[in-house]
PDB file of C-alpha atoms in Angstrom:
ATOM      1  CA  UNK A 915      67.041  13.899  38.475  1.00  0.00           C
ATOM      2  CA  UNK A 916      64.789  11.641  40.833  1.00  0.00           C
ATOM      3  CA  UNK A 917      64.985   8.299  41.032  1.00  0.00           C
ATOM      4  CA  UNK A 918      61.664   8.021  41.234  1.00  0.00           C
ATOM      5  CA  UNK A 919      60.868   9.640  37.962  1.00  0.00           C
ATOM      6  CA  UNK A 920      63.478   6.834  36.073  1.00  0.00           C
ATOM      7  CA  UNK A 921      61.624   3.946  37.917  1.00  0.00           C
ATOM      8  CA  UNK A 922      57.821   5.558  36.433  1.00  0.00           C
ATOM      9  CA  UNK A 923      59.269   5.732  32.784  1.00  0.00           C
ATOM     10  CA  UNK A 924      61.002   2.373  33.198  1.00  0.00           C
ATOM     11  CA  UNK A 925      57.574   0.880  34.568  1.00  0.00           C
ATOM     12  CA  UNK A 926      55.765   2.714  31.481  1.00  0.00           C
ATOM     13  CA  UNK A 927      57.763   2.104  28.743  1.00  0.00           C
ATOM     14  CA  UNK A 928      59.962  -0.919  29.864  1.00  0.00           C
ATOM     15  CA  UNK A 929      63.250   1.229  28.761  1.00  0.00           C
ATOM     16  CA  UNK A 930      65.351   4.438  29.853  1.00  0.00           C
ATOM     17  CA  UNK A 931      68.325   6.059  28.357  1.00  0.00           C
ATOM     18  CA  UNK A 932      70.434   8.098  31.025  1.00  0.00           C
ATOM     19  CA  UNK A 933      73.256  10.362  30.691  1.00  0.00           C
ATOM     20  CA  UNK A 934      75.602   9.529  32.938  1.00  0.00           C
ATOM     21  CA  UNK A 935      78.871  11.263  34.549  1.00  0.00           C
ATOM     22  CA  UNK A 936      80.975  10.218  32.215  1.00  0.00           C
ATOM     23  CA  UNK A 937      78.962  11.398  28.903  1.00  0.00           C
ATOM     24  CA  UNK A 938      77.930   7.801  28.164  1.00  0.00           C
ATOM     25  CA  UNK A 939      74.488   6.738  27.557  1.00  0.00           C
ATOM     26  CA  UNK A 940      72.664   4.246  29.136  1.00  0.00           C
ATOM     27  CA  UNK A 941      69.910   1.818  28.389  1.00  0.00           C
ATOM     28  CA  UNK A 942      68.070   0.304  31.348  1.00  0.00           C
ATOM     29  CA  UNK A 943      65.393  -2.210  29.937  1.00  0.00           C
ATOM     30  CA  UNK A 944      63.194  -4.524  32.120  1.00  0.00           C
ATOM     31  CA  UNK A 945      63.452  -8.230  31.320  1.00  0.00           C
ATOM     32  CA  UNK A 946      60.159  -8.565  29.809  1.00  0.00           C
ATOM     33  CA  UNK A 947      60.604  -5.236  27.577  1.00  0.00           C
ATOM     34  CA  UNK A 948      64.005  -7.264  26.346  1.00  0.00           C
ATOM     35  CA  UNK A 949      63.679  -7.844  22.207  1.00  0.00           C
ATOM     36  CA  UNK A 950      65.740 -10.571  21.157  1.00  0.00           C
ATOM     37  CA  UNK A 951      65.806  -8.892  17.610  1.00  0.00           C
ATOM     38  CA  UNK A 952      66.616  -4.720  18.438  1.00  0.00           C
ATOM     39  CA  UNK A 953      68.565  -4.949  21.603  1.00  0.00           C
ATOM     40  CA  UNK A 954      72.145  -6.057  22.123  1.00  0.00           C
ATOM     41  CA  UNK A 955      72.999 -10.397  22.622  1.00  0.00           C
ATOM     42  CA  UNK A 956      75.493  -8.785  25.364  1.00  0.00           C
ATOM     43  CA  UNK A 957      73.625  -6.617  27.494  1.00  0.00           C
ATOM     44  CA  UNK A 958      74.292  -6.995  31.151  1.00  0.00           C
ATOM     45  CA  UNK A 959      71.946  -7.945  33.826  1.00  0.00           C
ATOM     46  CA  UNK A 960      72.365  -5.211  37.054  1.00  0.00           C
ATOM     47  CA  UNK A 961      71.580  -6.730  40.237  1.00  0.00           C
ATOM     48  CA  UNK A 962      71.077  -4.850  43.486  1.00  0.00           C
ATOM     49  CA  UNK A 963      71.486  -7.550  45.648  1.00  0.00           C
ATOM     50  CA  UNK A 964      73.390 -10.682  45.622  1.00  0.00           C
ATOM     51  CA  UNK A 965      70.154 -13.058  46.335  1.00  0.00           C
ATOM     52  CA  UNK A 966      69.004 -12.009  42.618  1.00  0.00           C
ATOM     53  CA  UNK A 967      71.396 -14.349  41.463  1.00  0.00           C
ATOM     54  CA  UNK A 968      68.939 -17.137  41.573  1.00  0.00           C
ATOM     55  CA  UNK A 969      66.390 -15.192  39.260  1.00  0.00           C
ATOM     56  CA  UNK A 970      68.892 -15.168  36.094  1.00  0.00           C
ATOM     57  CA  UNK A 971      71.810 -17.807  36.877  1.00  0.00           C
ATOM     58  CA  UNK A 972      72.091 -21.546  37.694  1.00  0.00           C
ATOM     59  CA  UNK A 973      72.559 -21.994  41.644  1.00  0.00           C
ATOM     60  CA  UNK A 974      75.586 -20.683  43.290  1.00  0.00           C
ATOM     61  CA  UNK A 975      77.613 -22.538  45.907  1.00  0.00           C
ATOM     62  CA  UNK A 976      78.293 -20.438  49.123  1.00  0.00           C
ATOM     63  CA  UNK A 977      82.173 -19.747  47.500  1.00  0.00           C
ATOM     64  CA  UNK A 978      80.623 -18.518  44.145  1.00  0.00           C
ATOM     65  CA  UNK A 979      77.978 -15.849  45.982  1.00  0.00           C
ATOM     66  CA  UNK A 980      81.288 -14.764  48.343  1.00  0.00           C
ATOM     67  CA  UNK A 981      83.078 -14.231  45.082  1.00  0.00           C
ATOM     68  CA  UNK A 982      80.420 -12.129  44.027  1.00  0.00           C
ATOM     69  CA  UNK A 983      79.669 -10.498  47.281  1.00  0.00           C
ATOM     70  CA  UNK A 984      82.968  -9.480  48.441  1.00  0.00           C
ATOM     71  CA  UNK A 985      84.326  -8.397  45.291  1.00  0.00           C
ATOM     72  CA  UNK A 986      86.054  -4.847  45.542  1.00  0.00           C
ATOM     73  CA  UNK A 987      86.313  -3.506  42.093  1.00  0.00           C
ATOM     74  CA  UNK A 988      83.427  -3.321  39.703  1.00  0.00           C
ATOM     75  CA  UNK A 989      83.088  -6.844  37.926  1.00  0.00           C
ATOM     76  CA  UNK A 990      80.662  -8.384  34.883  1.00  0.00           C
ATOM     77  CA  UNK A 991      80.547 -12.432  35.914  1.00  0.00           C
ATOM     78  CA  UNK A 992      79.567 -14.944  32.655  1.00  0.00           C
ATOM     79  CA  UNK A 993      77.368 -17.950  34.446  1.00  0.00           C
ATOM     80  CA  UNK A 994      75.254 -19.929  33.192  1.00  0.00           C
ATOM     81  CA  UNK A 995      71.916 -18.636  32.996  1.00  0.00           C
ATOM     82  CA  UNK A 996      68.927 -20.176  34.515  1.00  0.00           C
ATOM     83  CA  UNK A 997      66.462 -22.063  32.535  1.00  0.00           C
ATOM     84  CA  UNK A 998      63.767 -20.290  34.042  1.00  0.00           C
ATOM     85  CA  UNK A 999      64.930 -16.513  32.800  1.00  0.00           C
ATOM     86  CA  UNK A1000      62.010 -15.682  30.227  1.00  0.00           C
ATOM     87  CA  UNK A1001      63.775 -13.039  28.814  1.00  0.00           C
ATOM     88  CA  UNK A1002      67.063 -11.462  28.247  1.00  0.00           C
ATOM     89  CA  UNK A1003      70.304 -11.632  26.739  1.00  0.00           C
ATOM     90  CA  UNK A1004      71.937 -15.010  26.815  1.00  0.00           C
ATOM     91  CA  UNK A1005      74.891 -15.962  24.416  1.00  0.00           C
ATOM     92  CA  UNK A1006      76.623 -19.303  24.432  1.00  0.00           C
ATOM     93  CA  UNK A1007      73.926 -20.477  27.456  1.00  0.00           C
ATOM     94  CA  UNK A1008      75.990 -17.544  29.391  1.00  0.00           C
ATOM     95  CA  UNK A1009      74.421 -14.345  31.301  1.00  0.00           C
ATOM     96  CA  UNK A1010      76.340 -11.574  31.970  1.00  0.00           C
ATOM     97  CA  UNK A1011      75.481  -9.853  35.219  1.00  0.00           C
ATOM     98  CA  UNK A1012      77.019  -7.395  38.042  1.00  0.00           C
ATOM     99  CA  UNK A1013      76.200  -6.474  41.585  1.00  0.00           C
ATOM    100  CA  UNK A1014      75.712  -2.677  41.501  1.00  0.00           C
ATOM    101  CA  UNK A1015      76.987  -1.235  44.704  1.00  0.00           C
ATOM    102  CA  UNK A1016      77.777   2.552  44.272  1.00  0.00           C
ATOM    103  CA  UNK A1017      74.889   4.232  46.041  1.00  0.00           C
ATOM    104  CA  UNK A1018      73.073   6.424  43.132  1.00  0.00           C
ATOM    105  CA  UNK A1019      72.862   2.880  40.832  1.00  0.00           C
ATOM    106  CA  UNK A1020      71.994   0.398  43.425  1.00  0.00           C
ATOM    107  CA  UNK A1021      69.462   2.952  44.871  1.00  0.00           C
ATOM    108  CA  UNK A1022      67.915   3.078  41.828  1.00  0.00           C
ATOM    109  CA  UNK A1023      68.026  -1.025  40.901  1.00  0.00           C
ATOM    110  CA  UNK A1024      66.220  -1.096  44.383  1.00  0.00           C
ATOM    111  CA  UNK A1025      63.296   1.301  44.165  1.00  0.00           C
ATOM    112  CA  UNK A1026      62.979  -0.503  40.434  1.00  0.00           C
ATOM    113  CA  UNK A1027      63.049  -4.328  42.874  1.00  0.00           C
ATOM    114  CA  UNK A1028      63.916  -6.493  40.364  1.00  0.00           C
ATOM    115  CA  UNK A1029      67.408  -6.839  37.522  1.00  0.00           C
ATOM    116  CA  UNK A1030      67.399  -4.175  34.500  1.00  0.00           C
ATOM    117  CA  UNK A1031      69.440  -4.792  31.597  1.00  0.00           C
ATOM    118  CA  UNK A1032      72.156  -2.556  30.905  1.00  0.00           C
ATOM    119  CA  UNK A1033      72.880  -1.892  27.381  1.00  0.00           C
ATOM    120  CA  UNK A1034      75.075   1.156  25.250  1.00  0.00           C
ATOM    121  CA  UNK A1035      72.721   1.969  22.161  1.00  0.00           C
ATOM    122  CA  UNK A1036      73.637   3.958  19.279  1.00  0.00           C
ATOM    123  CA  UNK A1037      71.848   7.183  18.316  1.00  0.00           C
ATOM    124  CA  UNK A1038      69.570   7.428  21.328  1.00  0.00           C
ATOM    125  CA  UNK A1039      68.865  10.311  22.926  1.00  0.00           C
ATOM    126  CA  UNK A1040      68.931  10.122  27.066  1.00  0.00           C
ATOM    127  CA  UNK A1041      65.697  11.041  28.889  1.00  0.00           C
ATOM    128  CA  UNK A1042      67.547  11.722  31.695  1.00  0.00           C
ATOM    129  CA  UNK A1043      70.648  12.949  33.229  1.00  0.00           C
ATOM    130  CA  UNK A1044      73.146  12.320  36.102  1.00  0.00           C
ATOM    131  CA  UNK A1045      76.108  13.664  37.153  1.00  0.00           C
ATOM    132  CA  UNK A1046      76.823  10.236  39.352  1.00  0.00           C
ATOM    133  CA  UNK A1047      79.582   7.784  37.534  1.00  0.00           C
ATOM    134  CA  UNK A1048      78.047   4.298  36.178  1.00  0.00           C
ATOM    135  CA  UNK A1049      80.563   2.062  38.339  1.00  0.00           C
ATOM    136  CA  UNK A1050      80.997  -0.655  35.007  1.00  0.00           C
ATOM    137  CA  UNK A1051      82.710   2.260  33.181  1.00  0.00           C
ATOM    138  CA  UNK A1052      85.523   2.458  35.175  1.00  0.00           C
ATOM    139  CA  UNK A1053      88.825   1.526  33.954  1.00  0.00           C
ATOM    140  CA  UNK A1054      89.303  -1.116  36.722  1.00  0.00           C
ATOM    141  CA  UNK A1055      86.183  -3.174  35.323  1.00  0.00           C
ATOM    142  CA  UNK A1056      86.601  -6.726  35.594  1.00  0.00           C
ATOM    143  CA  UNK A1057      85.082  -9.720  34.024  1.00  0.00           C
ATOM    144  CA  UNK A1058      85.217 -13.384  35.246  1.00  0.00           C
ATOM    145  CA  UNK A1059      83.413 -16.731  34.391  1.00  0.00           C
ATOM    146  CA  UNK A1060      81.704 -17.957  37.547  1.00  0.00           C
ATOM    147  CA  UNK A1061      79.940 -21.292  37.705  1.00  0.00           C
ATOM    148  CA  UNK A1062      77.414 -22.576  40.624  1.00  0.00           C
ATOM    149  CA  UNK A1063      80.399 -24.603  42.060  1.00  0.00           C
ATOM    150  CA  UNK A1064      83.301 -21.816  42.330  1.00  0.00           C
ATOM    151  CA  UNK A1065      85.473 -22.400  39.102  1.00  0.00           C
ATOM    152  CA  UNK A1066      86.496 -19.127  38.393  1.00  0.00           C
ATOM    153  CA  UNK A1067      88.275 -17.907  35.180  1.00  0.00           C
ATOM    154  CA  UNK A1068      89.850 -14.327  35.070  1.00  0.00           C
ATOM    155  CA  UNK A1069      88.333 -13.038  31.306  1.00  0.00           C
ATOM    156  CA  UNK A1070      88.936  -8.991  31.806  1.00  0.00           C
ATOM    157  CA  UNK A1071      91.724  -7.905  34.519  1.00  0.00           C
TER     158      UNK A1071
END
């Protein structure tokens, strides 16, 4: 599977379903291809690199992008979302997001340049196929609140 073929259907249709590693399916969906009323209030914003931050979440304090940065296992962070995110899933004035680092996933966020939304939909059919792991479906997954100003709160150890 070539990266580059994901990035042309994602730039076509706004959406891709991949198979990972593990046998689950995938949804990548570009902001503005987001429907508030078919796809899933919890969906996940993937980041490539920590500067997208600013694009989807109020400002972070240097502490609260080391957090993020420096982080060892894979980890979904709650923040509040930016008022200037058009589009995407926000519950509670929250945005769930992750910095992708495993090399097939963040390879692929980059050659896309900007955050897809991760979502697991029901009774799709993948367009494409991996054999590479999706990182967040690792047992070790963590979640954490993170505000702009470092308060941290442990939600998923």
């Amino acid at each position: 599977m070539e990266i580059k073929e994901i990035v042309a259907e994602i730039k076509k249709s706004g959406r891709v379903c991949i198979l990972e590693g593990s046998g689950q399916i995938l949804e990548l969906i570009a902001p503005n291809a987001w429907n508030m009323e078919q796809d899933a209030k919890d969906g996940v914003f993937l980041l490539f690199e920590i500067f997208q931050i600013r694009t989807i979440a109020e400002p972070f304090s240097e502490i609260s992008l080391d957090i993020v940065e420096f982080a060892t296992k894979p980890t979904i962070y709650h923040s509040p979302a930016s008022k200037m995110l058009p589009a995407g899933p926000v519950q509670d004035g929250l945005v769930r997001f992750a910095l992708i680092k495993k090399d097939f996933w963040n390879k692929l966020l980059f050659a896309y340049s900007q955050a897809l939304i991760l979502q697991f939909p029901k009774g799709k059919k993948a367009m494409f196929e991996t054999k590479e792991y999706f990182p967040l479906l690792s047992a070790g997954t963590k979640e954490m609140f993170l505000d702009g100003e470092g308060l941290v709160k442990i939600l998923k150890a």
